[in-house]
Coordinates of C-alpha atoms in Angstrom, one line a residue:
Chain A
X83 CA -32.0 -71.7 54.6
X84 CA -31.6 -69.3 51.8
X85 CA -34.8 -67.4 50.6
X86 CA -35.1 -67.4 46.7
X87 CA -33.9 -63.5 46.6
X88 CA -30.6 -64.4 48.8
X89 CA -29.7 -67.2 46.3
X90 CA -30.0 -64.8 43.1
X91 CA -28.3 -62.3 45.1
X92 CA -25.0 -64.7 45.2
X93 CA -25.3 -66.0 42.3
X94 CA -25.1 -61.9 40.5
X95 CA -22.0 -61.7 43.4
X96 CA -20.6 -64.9 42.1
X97 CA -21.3 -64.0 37.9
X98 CA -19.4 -60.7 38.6
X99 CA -16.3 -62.5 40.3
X100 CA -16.1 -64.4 37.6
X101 CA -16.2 -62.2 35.2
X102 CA -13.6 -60.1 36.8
X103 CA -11.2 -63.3 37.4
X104 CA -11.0 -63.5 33.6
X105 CA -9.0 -60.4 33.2
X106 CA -6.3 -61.5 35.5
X107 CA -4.3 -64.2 34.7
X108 CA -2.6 -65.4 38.1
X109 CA -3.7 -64.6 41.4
X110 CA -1.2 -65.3 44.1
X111 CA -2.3 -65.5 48.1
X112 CA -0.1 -64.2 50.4
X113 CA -0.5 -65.3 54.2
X114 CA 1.1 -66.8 57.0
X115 CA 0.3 -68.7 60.7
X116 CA 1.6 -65.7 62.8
X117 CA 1.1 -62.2 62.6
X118 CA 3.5 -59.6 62.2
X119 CA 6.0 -62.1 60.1
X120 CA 6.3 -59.3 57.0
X121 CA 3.8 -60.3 55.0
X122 CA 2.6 -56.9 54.3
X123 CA 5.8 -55.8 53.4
X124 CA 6.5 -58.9 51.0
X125 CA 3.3 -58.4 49.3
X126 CA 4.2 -54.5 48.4
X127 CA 7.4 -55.3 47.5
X128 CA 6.4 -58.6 45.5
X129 CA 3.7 -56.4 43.6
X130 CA 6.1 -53.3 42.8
X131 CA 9.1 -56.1 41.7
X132 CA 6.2 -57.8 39.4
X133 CA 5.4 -54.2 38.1
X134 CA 9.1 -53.7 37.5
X135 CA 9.6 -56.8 35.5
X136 CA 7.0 -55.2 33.2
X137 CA 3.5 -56.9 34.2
X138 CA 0.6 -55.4 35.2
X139 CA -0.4 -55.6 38.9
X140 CA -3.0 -55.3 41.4
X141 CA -2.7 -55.7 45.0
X142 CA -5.8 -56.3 47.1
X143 CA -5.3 -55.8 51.2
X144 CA -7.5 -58.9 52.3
X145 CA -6.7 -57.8 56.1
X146 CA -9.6 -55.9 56.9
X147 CA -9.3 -55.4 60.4
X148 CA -5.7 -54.6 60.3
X149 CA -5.2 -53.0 56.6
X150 CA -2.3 -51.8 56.2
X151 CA -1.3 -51.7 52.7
X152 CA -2.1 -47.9 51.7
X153 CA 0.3 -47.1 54.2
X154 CA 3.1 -49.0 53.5
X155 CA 2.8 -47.7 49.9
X156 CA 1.9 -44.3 50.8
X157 CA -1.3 -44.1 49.0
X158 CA -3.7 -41.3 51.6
X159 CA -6.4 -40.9 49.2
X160 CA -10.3 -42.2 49.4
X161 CA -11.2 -44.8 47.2
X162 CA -13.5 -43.6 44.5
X163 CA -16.6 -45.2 43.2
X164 CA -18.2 -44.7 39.6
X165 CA -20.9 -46.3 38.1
X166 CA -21.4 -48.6 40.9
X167 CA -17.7 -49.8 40.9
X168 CA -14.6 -49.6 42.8
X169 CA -12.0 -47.5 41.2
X170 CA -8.5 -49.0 42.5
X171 CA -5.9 -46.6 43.1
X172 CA -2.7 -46.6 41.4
X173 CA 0.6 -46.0 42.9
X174 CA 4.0 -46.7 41.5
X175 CA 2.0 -48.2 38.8
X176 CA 0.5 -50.8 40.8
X177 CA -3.4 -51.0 41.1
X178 CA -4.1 -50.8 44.9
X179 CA -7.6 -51.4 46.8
X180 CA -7.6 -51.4 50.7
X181 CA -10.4 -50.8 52.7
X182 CA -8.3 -48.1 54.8
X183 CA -9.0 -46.0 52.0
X184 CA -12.6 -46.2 52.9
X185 CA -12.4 -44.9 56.8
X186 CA -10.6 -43.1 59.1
X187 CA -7.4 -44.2 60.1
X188 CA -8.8 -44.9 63.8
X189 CA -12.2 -46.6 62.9
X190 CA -11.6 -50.1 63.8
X191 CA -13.8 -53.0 62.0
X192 CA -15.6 -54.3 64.5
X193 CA -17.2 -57.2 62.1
X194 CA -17.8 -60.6 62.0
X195 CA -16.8 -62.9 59.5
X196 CA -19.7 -63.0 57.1
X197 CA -19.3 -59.1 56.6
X198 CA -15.9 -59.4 56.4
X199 CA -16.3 -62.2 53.3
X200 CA -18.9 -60.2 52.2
X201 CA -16.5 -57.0 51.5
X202 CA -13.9 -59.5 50.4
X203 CA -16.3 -60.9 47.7
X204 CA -16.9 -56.8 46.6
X205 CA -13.2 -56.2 46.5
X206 CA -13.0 -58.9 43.7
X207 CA -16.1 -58.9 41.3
X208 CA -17.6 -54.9 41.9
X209 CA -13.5 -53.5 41.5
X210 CA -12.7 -52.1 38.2
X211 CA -9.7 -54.0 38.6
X212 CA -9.3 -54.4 34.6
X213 CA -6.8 -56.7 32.7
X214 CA -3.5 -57.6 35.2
X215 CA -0.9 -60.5 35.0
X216 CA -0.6 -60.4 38.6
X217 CA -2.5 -59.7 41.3
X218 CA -1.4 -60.4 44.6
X219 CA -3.8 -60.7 48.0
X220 CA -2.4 -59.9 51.1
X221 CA -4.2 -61.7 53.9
X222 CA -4.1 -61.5 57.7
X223 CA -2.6 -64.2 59.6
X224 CA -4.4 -67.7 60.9
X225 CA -6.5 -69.5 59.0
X226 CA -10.0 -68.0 59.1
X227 CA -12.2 -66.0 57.1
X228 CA -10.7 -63.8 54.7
X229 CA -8.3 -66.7 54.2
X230 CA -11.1 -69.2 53.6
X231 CA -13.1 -66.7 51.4
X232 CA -9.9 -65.5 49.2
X233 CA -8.4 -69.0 48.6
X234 CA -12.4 -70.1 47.4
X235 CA -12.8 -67.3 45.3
X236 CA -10.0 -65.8 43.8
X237 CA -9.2 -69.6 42.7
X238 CA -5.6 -68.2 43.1
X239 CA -2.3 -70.6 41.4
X240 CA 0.0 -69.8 43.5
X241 CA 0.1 -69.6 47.6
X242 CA 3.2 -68.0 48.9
X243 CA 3.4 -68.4 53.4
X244 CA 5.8 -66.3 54.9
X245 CA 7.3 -67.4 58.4
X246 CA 9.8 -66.2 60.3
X247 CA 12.8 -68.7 62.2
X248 CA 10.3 -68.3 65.7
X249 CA 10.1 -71.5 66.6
X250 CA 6.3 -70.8 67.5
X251 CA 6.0 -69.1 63.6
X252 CA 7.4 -72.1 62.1
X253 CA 4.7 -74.0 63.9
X254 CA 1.8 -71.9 62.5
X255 CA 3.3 -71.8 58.7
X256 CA 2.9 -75.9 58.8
X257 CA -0.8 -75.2 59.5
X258 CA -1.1 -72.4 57.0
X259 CA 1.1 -74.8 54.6
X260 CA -1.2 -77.7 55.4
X261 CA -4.4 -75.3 54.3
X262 CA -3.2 -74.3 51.3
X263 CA -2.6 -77.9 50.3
X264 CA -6.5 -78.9 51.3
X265 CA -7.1 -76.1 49.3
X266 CA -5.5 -77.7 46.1
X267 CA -3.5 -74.4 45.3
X268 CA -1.4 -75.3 42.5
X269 CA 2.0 -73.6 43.4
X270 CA 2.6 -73.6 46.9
X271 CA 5.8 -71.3 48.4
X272 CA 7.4 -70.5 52.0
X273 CA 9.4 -67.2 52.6
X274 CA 11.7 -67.7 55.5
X275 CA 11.5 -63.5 56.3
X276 CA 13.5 -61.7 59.7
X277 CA 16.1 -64.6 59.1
X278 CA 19.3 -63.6 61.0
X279 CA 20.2 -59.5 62.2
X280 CA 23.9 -58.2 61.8
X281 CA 24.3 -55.4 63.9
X282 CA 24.8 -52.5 61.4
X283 CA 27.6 -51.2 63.8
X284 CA 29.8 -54.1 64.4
X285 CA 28.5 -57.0 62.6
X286 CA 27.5 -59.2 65.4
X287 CA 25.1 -62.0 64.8
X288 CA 22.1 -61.2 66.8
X289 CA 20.2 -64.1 67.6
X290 CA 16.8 -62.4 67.4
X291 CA 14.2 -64.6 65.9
X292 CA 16.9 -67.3 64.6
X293 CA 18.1 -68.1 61.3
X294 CA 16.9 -71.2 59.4
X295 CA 14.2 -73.6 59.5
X296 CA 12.4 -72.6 56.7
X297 CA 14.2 -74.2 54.1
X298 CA 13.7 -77.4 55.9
X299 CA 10.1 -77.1 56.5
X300 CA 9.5 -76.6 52.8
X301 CA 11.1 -79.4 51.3
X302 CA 9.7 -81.3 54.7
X303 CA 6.2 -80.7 53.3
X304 CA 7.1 -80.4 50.0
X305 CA 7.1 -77.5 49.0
X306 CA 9.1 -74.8 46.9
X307 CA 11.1 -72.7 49.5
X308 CA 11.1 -69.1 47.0
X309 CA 14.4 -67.4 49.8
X310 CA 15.1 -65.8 52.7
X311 CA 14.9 -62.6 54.1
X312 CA 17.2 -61.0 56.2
X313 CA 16.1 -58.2 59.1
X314 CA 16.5 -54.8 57.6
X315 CA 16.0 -51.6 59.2
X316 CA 16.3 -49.7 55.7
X317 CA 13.4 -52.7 54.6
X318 CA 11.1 -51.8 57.6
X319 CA 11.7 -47.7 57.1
X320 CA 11.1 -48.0 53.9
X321 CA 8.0 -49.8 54.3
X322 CA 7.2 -47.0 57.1
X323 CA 7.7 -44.4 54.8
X324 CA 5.5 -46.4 52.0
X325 CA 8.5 -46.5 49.1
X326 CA 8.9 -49.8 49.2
X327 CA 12.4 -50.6 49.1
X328 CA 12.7 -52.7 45.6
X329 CA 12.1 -49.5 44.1
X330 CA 14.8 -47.3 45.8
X331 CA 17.7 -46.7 43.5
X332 CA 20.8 -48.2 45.9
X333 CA 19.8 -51.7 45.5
X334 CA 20.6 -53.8 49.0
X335 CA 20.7 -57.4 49.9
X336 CA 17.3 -56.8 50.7
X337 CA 16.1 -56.3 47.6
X338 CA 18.2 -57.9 45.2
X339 CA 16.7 -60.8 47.8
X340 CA 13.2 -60.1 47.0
X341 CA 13.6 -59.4 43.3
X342 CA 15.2 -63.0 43.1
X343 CA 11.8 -64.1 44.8
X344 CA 9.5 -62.5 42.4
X345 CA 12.2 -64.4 39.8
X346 CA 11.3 -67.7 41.1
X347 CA 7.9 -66.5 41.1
X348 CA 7.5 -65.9 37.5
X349 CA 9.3 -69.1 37.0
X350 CA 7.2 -70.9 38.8
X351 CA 4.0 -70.0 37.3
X352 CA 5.3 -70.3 34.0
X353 CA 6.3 -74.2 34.6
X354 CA 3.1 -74.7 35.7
X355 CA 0.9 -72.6 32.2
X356 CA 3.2 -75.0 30.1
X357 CA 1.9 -78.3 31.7
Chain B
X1265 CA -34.8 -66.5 62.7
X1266 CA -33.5 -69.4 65.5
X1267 CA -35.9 -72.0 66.0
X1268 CA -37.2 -72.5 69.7
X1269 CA -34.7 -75.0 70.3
X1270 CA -31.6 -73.3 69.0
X1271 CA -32.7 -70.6 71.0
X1272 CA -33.4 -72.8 74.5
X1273 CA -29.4 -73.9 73.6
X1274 CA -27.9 -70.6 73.8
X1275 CA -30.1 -69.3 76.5
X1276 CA -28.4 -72.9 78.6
X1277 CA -24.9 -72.0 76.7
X1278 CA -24.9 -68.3 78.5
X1279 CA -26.3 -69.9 82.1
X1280 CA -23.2 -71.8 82.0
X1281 CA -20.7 -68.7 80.9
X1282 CA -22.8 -66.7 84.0
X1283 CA -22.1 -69.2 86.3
X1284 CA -18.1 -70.2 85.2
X1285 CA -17.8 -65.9 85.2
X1286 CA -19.0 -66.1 88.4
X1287 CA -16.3 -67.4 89.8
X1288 CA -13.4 -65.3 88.3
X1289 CA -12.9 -62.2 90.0
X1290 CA -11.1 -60.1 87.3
X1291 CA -10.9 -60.8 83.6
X1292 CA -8.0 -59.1 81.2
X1293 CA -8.0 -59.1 77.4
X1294 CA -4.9 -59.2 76.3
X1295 CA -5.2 -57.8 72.1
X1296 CA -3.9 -55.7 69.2
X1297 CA -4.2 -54.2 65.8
X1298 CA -1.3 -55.7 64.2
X1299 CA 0.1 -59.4 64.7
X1300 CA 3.3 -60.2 66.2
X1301 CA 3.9 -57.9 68.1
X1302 CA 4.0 -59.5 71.1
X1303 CA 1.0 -60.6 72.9
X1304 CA 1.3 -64.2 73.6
X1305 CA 4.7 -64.0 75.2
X1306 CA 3.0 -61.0 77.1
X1307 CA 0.3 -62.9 78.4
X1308 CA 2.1 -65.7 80.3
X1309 CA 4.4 -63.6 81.4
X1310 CA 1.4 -61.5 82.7
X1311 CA -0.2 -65.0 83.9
X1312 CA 3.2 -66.5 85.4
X1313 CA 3.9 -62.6 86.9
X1314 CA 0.1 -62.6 88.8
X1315 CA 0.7 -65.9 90.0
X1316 CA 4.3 -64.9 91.7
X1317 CA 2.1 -62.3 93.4
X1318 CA 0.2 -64.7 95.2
X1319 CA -2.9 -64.5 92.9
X1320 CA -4.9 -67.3 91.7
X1321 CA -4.6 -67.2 87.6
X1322 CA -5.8 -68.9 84.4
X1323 CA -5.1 -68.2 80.8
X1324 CA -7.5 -68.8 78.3
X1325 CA -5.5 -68.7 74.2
X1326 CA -8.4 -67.3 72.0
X1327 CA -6.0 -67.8 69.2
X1328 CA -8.0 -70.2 67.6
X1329 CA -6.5 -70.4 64.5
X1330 CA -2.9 -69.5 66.0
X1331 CA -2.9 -71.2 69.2
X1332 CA 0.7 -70.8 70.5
X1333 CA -0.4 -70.3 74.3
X1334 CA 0.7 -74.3 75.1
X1335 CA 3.7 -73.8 73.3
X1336 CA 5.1 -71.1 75.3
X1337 CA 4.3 -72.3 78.4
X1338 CA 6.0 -75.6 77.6
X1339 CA 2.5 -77.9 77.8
X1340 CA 2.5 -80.5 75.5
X1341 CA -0.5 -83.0 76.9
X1342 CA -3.7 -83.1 75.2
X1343 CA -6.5 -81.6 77.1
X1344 CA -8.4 -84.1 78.9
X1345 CA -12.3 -84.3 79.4
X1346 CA -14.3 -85.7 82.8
X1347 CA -18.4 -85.9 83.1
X1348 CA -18.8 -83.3 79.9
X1349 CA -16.4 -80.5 81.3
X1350 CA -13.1 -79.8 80.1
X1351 CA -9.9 -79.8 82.4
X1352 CA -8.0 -77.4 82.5
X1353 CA -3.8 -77.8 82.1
X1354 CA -1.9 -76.7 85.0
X1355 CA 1.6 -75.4 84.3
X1356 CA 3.9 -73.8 86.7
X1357 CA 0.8 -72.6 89.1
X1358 CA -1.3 -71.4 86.1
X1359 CA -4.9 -72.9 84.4
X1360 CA -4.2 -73.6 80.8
X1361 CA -7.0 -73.8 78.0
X1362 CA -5.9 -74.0 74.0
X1363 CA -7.5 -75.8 71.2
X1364 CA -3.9 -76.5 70.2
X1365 CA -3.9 -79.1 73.3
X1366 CA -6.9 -80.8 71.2
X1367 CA -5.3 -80.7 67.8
X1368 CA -2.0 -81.8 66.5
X1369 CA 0.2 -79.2 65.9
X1370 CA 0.0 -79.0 61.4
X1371 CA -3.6 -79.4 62.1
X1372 CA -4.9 -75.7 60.4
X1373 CA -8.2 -74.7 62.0
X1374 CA -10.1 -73.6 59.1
X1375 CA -13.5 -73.1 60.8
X1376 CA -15.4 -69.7 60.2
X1377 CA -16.3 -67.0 62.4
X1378 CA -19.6 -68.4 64.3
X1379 CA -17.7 -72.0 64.5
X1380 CA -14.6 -70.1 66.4
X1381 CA -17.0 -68.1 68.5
X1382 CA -18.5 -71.2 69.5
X1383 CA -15.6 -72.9 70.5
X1384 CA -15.1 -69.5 72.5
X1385 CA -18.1 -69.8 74.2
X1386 CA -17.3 -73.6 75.3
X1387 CA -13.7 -72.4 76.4
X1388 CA -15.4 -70.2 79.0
X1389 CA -18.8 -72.1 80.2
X1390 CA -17.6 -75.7 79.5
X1391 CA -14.0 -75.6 81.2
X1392 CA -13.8 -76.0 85.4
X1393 CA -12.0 -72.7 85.6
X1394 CA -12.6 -73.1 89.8
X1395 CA -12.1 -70.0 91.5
X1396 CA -9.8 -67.4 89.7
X1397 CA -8.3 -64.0 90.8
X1398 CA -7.3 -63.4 87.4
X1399 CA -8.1 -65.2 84.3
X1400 CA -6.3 -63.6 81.3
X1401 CA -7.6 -64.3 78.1
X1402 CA -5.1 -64.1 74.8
X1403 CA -6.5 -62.8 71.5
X1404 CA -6.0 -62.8 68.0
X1405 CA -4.7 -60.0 66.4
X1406 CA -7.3 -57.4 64.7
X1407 CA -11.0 -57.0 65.9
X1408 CA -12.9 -59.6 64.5
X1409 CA -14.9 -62.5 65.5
X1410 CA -12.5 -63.5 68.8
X1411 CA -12.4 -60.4 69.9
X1412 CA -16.1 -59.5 69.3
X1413 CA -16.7 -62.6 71.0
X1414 CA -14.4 -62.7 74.1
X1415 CA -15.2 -58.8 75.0
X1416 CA -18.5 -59.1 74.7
X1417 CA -19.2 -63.1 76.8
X1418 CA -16.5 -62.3 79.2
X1419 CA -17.2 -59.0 80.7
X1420 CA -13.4 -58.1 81.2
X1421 CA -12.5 -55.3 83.8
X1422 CA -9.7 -54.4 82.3
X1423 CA -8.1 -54.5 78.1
X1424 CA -4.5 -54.3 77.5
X1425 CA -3.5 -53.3 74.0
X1426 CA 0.1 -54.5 72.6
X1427 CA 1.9 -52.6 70.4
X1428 CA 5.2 -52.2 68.5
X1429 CA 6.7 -48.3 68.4
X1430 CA 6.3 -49.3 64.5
X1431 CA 4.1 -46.5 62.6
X1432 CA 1.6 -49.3 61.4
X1433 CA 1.5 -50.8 64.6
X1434 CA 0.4 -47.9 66.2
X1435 CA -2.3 -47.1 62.9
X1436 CA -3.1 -51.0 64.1
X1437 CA -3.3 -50.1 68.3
X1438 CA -5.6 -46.8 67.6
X1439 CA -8.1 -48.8 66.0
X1440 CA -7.7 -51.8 68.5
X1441 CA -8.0 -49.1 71.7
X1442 CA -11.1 -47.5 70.5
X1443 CA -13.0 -50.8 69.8
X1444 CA -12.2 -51.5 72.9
X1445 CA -13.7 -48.1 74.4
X1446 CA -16.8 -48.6 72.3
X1447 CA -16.9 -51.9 74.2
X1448 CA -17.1 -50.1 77.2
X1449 CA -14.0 -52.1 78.8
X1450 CA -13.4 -50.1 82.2
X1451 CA -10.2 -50.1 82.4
X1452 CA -8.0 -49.8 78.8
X1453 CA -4.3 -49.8 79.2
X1454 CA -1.3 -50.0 76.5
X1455 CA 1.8 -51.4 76.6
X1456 CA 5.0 -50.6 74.1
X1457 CA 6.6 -53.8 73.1
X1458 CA 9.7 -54.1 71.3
X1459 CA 10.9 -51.0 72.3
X1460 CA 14.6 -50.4 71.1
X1461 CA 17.3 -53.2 70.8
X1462 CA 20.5 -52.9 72.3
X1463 CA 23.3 -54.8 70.1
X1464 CA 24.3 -57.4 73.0
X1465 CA 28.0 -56.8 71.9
X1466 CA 28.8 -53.5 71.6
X1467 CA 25.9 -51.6 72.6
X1468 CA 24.7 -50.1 69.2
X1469 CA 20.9 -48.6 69.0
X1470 CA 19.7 -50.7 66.2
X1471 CA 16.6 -49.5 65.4
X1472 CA 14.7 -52.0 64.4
X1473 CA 11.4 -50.8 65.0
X1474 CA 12.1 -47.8 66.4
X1475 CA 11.5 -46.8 70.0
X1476 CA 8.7 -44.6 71.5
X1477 CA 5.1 -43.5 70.4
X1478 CA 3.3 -45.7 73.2
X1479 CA 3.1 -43.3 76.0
X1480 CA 2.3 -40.6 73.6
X1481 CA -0.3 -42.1 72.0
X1482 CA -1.8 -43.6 75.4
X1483 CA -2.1 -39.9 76.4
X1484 CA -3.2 -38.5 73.2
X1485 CA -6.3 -41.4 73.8
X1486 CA -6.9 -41.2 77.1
X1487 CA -5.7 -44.6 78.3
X1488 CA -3.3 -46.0 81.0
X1489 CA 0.3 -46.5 79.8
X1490 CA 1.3 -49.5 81.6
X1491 CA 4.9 -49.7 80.7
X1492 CA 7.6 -50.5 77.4
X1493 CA 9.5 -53.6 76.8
X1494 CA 12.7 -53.5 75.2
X1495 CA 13.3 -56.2 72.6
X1496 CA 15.2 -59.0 73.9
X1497 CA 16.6 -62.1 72.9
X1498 CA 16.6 -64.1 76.3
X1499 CA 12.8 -63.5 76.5
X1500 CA 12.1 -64.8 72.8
X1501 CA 14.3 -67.3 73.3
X1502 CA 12.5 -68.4 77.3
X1503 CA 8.7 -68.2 75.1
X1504 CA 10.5 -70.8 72.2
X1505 CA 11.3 -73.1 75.5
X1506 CA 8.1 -72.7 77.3
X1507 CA 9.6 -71.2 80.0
X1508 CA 8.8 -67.4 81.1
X1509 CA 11.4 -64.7 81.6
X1510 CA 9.4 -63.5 85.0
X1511 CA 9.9 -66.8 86.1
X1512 CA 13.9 -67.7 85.6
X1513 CA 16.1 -66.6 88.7
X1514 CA 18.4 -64.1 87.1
X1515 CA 16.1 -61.0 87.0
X1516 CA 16.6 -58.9 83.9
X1517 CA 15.6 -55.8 82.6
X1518 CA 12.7 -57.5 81.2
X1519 CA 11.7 -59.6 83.8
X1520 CA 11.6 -56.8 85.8
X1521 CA 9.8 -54.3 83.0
X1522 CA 7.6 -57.1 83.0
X1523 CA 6.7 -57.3 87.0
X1524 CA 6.3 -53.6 87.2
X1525 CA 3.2 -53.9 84.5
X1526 CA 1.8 -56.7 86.4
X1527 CA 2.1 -54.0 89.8
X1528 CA 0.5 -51.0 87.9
X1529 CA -2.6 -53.9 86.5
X1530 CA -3.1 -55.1 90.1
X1531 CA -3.1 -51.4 91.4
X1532 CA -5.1 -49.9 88.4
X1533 CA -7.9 -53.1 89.4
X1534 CA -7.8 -52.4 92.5
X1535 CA -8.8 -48.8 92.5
X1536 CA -11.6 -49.8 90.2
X1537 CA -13.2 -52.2 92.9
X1538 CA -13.4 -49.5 95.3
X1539 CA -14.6 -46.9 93.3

């Protein structure tokens, strides 16, 4: 049971979501079964392609035992705090808020999952996040806290699961596919990413994770299937060096790839303001 | 506060975990910082390679929102139940527990932290484990509530952290090594997965995730480097089949990288019990 001081204590948390939520007109959820299927990268690349096609952005690392955000955007600062708030960081023009800018890059987070929410719920309603058309939430993999917490409260319209061809990754996005719709997000959308690997050097068809799959499973359960990614070295390197790749000048399959998904994306949330 | 009878429930709840542990000669945790890199196709491996050696072995997936233990081990039954105490799955010589033999496989887990923990707990002091040499327990990426949980009710002699030569994998396996030295874990090793990729056709160094950074690293922290893994197909592909590299006939690199890590984790126990 909740003592009376605990109940007015959410309710202040809950008021300042709220009021924070009304600045920013779509909130997209980015997350996936199994780890280490790109979402990360997606989610940078998604928020600097939004940013390009002229709309304000946030981007808010949900994975707070594993953040890796900052570094795969090459922000190294501190956050800053004024008045009581969260000051978001910008880079590339992008409004960025990670709780790696808050400890050293060893210091794991050794919390359970009520802290955990608890910081997630902070990163929303006590960030001076301000007015944003987009603002994009990259969450770990599975289908536990953060991703329970963020798809509550950010009341997001648009979940985008990213998978690779893995056989057992395909298996996992169903689950994360199957949450989403319990969840009654709106949009729902599957990213088939590390789909198929030429080898640079002689163009052989390395049969690393697969190819395929995804676009099945989407239309399978329904849902809109936004592309696919192909392995890139210059994608991952990129990420690795925190420019994310959208934003370098040569433009490569990769990214005219992903600039087509933030496209569909637009498109997408658009249908659905009209109705 | 816990009422007298939630409290006379976990006081029975850790009798039970005492008792099962007391049984099982060596536990291994088997985790990371960053998902995907790895683990799972590790820890059966790991768990098929022990029980080549002649050792007595379980594996317990503490996925619990990713399950994909039963998957790649090629069990497909349901876990069955007899007078209150679960049954373990046998599969090629090795004791098998996953919630994802108890749910069907779209079924997303969307249970919060103390829920998962609890299940945790059950998967230890409810299952008829028997007498184990090993029993190697599989975790979710990151260090939150399965990991807090597992360290802490299982005792483990021995960590292993998982990681890609990826520059946020390693941000990932800092954080995931010293949680684990905070939990006082005796022994903490690392291994490097993923390490270079060969183009099977003409031999091209594609680096994908680049190569290196493990053995480096487990100096720089003071940890035992138990060995690299080069990426490779026939092992991703032998995990997708539920049917482990270390136990096909043709030995490969792999297969063989793979047996020399279970030789340094049965020599690196070892010296532990005499000391």
């Amino acid at each position: 049971m909740l003592t009376e001081e605990q109940k007015k204590q959410i309710e202040i948390e809950n008021e300042k979501i709220d009021k924070t939520l009304s600045d920013i007109t779509n909130r997209i959820v980015v997350f996936s079964g199994k780890g280490g299927v790109g979402k990360t990268t997606i989610s940078i690349n998604l928020a600097c392609g939004l940013k390009l096609k002229g709309h304000t952005t946030g981007i808010l690392d949900a994975d707070v035992t594993g953040p890796n955000v900052p570094k795969m955007l090459g922000v190294s600062e501190q956050l800053t705090i004024s008045k009581n708030r969260i000051i978001p960081q910008e880079k590339y023009g992008v409004k960025v808020v990670s709780l790696a800018s808050m400890v050293s890059e060893d210091q794991p987070i050794i919390w359970r999952g009520p802290m955990r929410s608890k910081l997630l719920n902070q990163f929303i309603g006590d960030v001076e996040w301000g007015n944003l058309d987009f603002l994009i939430a990259d969450l770990p993999p599975g289908t536990g806290d953060e991703v329970i917490t963020m798809t509550t409260k950010l009341k997001p319209e648009m979940a985008i699961i990213v998978t690779t061809p893995q056989a057992v990754s395909l298996i996992d996005s169903k689950r994360a596919i199957t949450m989403a719709k319990k969840m009654e997000i709106p949009n729902i959308g599957l990213i088939e990413n590390m789909s198929g690997l030429l080898c640079p050097k002689c163009g052989y068809n390395i049969e690393l994770f697969g190819a395929g799959g995804g676009s099945e499973q989407a239309k399978e359960m329904g849902v809109e299937f936004l592309g696919s990614l192909p392995i890139d070295i210059e994608t991952r390197k990129a990420a690795d060096e925190g420019y994310p790749i959208v934003l370098q000048n040569d433009s490569t399959e990769n990214s005219n790839a992903m600039m087509k998904i933030v496209e569909r994306i637009e498109n997408q949330i658009a249908l659905t303001e009209k109705i």
